[in-house]
Coordinates of C-alpha atoms and ligand atoms in Angstrom, one line a residue:
X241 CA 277.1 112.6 79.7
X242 CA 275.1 109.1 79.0
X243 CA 276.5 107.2 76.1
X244 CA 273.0 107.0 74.1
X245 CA 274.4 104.9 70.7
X246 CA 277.4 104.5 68.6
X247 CA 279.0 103.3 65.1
X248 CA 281.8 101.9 64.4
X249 CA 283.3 102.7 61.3
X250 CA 285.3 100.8 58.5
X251 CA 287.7 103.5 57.4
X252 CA 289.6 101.1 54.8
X253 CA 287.7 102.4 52.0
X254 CA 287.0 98.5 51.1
X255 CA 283.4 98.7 51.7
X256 CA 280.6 100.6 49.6
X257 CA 279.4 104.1 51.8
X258 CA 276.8 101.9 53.4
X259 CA 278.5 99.1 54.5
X260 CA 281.0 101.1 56.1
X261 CA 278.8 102.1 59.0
X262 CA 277.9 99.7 61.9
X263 CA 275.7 100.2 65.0
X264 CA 277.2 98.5 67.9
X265 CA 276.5 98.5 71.4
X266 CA 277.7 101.6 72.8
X267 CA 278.5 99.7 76.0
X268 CA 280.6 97.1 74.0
X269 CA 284.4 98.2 73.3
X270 CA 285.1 98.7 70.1
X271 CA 289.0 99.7 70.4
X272 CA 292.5 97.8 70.8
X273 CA 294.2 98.7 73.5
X274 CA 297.6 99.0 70.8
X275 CA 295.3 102.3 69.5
X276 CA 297.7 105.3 68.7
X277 CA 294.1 107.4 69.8
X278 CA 294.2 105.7 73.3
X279 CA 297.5 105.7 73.8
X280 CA 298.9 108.7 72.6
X281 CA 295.8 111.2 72.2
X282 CA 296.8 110.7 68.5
X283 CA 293.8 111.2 67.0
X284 CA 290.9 114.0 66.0
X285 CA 287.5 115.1 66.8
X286 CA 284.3 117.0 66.5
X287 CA 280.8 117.5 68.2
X288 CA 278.2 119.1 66.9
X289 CA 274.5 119.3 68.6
X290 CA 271.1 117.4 67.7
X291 CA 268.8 120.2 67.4
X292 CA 265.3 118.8 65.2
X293 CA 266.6 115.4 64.7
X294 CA 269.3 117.3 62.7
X295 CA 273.5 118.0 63.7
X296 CA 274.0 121.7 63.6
X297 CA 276.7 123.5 61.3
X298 CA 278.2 119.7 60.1
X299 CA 279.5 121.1 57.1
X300 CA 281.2 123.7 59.0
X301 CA 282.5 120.6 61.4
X302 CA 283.3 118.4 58.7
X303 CA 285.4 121.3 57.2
X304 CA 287.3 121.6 60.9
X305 CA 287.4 117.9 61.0
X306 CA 289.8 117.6 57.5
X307 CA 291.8 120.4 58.9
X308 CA 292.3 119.1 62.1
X309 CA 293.4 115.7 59.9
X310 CA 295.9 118.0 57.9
X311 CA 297.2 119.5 60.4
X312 CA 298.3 116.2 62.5
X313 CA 298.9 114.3 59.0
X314 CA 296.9 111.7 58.9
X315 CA 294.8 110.7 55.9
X316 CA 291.9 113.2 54.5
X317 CA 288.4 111.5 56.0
X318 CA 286.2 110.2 53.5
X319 CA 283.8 113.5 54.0
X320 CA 280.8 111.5 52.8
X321 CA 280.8 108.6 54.9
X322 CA 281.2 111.1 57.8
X323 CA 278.5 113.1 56.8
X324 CA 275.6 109.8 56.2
X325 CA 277.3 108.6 59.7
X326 CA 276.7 111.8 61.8
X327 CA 273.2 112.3 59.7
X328 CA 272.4 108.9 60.8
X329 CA 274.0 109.0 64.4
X330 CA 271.5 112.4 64.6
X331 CA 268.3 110.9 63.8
X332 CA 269.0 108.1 65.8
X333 CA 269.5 109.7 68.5
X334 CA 266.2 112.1 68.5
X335 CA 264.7 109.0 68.5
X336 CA 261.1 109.6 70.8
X337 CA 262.0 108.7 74.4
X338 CA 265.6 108.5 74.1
X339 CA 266.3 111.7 75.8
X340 CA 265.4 112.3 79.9
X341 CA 264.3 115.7 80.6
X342 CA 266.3 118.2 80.8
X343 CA 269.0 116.7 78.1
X344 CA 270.3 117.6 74.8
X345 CA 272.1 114.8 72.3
X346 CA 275.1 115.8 70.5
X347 CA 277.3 113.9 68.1
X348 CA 280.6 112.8 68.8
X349 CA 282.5 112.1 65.8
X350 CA 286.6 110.5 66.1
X351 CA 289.3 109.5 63.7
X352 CA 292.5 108.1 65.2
X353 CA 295.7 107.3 63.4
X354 CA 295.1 103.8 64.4
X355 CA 296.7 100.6 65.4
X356 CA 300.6 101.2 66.6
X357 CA 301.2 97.4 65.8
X358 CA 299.2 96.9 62.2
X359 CA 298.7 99.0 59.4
X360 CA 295.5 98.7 58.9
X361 CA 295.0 102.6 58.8
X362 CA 292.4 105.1 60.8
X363 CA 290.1 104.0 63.3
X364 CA 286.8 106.3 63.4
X365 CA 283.5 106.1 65.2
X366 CA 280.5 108.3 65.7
X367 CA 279.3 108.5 69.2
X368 CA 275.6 109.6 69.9
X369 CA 275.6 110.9 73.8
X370 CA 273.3 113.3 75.6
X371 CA 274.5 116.6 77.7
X372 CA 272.5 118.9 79.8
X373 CA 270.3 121.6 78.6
X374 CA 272.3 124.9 78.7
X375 CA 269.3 126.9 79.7
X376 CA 270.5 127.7 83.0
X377 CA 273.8 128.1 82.3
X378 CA 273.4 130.6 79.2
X379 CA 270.9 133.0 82.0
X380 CA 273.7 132.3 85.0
X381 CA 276.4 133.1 83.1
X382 CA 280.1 131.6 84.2
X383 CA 283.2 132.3 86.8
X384 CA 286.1 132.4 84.2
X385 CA 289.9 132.4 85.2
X386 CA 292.7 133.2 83.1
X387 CA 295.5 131.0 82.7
X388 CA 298.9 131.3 80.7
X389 CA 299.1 128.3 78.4
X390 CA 302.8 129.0 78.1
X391 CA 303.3 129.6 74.4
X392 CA 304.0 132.6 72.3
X393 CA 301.1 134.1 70.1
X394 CA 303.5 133.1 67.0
X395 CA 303.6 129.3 68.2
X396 CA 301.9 127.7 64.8
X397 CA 304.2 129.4 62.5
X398 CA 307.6 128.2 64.7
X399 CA 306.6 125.5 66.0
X400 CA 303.7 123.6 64.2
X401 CA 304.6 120.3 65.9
X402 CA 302.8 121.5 68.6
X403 CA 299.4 120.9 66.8
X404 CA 297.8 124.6 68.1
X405 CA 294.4 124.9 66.4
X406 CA 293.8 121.1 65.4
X407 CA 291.4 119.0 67.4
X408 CA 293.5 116.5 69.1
X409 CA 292.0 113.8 71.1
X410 CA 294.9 115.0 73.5
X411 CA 292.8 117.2 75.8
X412 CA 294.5 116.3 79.4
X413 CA 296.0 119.9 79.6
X414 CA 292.5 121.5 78.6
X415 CA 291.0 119.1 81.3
X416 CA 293.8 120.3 84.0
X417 CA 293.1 123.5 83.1
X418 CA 289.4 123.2 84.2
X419 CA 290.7 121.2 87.3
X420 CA 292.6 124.4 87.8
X421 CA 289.6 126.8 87.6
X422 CA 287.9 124.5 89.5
X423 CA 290.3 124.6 92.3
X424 CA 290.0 128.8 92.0
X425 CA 286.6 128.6 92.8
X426 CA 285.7 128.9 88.6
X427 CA 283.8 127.1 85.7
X428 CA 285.9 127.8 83.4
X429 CA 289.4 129.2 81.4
X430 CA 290.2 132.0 79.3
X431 CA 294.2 130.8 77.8
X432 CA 296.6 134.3 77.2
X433 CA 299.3 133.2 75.5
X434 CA 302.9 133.6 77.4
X435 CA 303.3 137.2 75.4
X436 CA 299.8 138.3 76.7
X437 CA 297.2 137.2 73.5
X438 CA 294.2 136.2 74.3
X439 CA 293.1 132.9 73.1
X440 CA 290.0 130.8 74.0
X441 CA 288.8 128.5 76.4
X442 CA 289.4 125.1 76.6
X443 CA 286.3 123.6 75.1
X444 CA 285.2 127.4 73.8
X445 CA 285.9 130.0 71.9
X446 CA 286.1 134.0 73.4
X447 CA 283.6 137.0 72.0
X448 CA 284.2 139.7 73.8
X449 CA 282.6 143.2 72.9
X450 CA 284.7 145.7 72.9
X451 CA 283.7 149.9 72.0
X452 CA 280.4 148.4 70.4
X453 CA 282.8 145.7 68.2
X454 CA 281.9 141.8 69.2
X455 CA 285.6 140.8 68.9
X456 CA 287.1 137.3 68.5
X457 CA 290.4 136.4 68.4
X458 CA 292.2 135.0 64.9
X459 CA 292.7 131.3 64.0
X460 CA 296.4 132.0 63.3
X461 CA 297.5 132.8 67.4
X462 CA 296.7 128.6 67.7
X463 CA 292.6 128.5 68.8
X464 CA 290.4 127.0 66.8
X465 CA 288.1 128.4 64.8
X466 CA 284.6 128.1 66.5
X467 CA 281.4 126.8 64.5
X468 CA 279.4 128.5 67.4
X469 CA 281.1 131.6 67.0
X470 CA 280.9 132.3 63.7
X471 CA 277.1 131.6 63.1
X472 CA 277.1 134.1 66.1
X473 CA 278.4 136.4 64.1
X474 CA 276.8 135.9 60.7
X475 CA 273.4 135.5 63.2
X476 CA 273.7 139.1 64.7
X477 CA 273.6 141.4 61.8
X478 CA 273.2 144.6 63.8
X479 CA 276.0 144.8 65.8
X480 CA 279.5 145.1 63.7
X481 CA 281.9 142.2 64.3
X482 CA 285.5 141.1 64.1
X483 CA 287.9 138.8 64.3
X484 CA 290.9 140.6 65.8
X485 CA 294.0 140.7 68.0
X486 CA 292.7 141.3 72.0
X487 CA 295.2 141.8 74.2
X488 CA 295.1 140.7 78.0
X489 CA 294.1 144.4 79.0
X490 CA 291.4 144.2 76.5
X491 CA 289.5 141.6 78.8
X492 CA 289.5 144.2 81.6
X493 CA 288.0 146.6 79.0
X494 CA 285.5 144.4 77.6
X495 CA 282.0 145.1 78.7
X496 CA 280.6 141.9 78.1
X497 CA 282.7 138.4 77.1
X498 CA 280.9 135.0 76.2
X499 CA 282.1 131.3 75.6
X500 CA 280.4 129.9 72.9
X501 CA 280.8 126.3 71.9
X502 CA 278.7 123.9 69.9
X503 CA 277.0 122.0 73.0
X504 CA 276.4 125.5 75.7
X505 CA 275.8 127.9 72.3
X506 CA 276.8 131.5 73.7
X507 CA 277.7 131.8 77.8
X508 CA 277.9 135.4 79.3
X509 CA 280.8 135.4 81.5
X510 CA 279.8 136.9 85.3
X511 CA 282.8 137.0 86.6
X512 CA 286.6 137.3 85.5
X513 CA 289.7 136.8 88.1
X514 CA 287.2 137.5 90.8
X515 CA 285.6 140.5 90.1
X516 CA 282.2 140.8 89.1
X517 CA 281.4 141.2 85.0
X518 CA 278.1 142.4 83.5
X519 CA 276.0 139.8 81.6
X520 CA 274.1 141.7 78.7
X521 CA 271.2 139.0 79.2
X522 CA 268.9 140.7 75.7
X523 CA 272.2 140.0 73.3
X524 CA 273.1 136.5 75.2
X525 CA 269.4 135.7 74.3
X526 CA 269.4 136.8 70.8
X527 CA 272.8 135.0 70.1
X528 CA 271.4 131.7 71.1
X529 CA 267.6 132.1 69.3
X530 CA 270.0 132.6 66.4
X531 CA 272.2 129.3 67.1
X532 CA 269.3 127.4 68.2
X533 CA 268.0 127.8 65.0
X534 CA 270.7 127.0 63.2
X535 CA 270.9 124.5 60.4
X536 CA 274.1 122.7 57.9
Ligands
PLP99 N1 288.1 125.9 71.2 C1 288.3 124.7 71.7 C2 289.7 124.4 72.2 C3 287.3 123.7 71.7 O1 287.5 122.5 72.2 C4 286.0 124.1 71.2 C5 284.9 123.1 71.2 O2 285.0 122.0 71.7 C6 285.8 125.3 70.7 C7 286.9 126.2 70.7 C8 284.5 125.8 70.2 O3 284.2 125.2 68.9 P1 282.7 125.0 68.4 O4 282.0 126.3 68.6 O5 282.9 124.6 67.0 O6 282.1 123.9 69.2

């Protein structure tokens, strides 16, 4: 990932829409370090992908963005200003020459509750960056590993606190959870919850295809719902699909599992626990041609 540009926003609502958004170096900091984002994780997010000078599915990401806000009680963004900042942050960043081969830019966008010490409310920012091309990685396909993440599938009625389904900033146990894989000889996670519901990845969400159904699990176990996922779904007309309970067992049965996620778009799984899995390389395609080619 290469920082490629960056705006700081004013999030006091003081300022008129334009005046509100400020290109800064992205090398230059541009947070305290009293922030309750950097020192608690206290804070949301969202990415979404450049594709045509454009970021894909925002209003679907702006929509996860407010919930994500709701969900950890902090105040409702200002949807406009994030919208003309990630347009912006878009366009800048397809900018001719900006991009090395081989890279794609996506669109980081951040609200945190702010300053522990002043009141001054929410600090946000809008982070243009560039990836790698998921070419390769959507015709490899990925070693995925399952791990318990120790809750119960009813976690987000009893026990909201634990912020299941928002976008937190606080990501340390997704990244441990790759370190995990990692050290299993894997790319990647597939979460069960302590009761045996499947979840999602850590940065993904699971389709798996079960007897002919492409089957995701619901937003109400704690994932979150996936922007990638469902224009997957909406994209592939001719094959029925459903978001739906899967059990652990179910993964064994599955004959073919993707991650999808705003930055990779659909990734066949090769290989669960170890044992080899079938990539169904024609659907993998036709997911991503449909992705690719999404727009708002
Ligand atoms: N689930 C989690 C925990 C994620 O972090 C992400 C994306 O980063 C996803 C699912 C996939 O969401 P989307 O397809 O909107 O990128």
């Amino acid at each position: 990932m290469r920082a490629l540009l960056l705006f700081r926003l004013d999030l006091s609502g003081a300022s008129p829409l334009e005046g509100s958004i400020h290109p800064v170096d992205p090398r230059e900091p541009i947070i305290r370090a009293t922030d309750l984002g950097v020192n608690r994780g206290d804070g949301v997010f969202e990415t979404a992908v450049v594709r045509g000078g454009r970021p894909q599915a925002l209003e679907a990401h702006l929509t996860r963005f407010e919930r994500s806000a709701a969900l950890m009680e902090l105040p409702a963004p200002r949807r406009e200003l994030w919208r003309t900042a990630v347009l912006r942050a878009a366009a800048a960043a397809s900018t001719p020459g900006l991009l090395e081969e081989g890279e794609i830019a996506s669109i980081k966008f951040v609200m945190t509750r702010g300053d522990e010490y002043d009141a001054a409310g929410p600090t946000g920012w809008v982070l243009g960056f560039a990836g790698s091309d998921p070419s390769a990685v959507r015709m490899s396909g990925i070693r995925v590993v399952v791990l318990d993440r120790g809750y119960r599938h009813d976690v987000m009625q009893t026990s909201p606190w634990l912020l299941q389904g928002a976008k937190s900033l606080a990501y340390a146990v997704n990244q441990a959870a790759l370190r995990e894989a990692a050290r299993r000889g894997a790319d990647d996670v597939v979460f069960v919850t302590g009761d045996g519901f499947v979840l999602e990845g850590p940065r993904s969400t699971l389709i798996a295809r079960i007897g002919g159904e492409l089957v995701t699990p619901p937003a109400e176990l704690g994932v979150l719902p996936g922007t990638t996922q469902a224009d997957a779904f909406a994209g592939i007309t001719d094959v029925p699909t459903r978001i739906g309970v899967l059990l652990r067992d179910d993964l064994e049965r599955a004959d073919a599992l993707w991650l999808c996620s705003s930055t990779r778009g659909a990734v066949p799984v090769r290989q669960l626990d170890g044992a080899e899995r079938l990539i169904d390389h024609a659907l993998t395609a036709r997911m991503n041609a449909v992705l690719d080619a999404r727009e708002d």
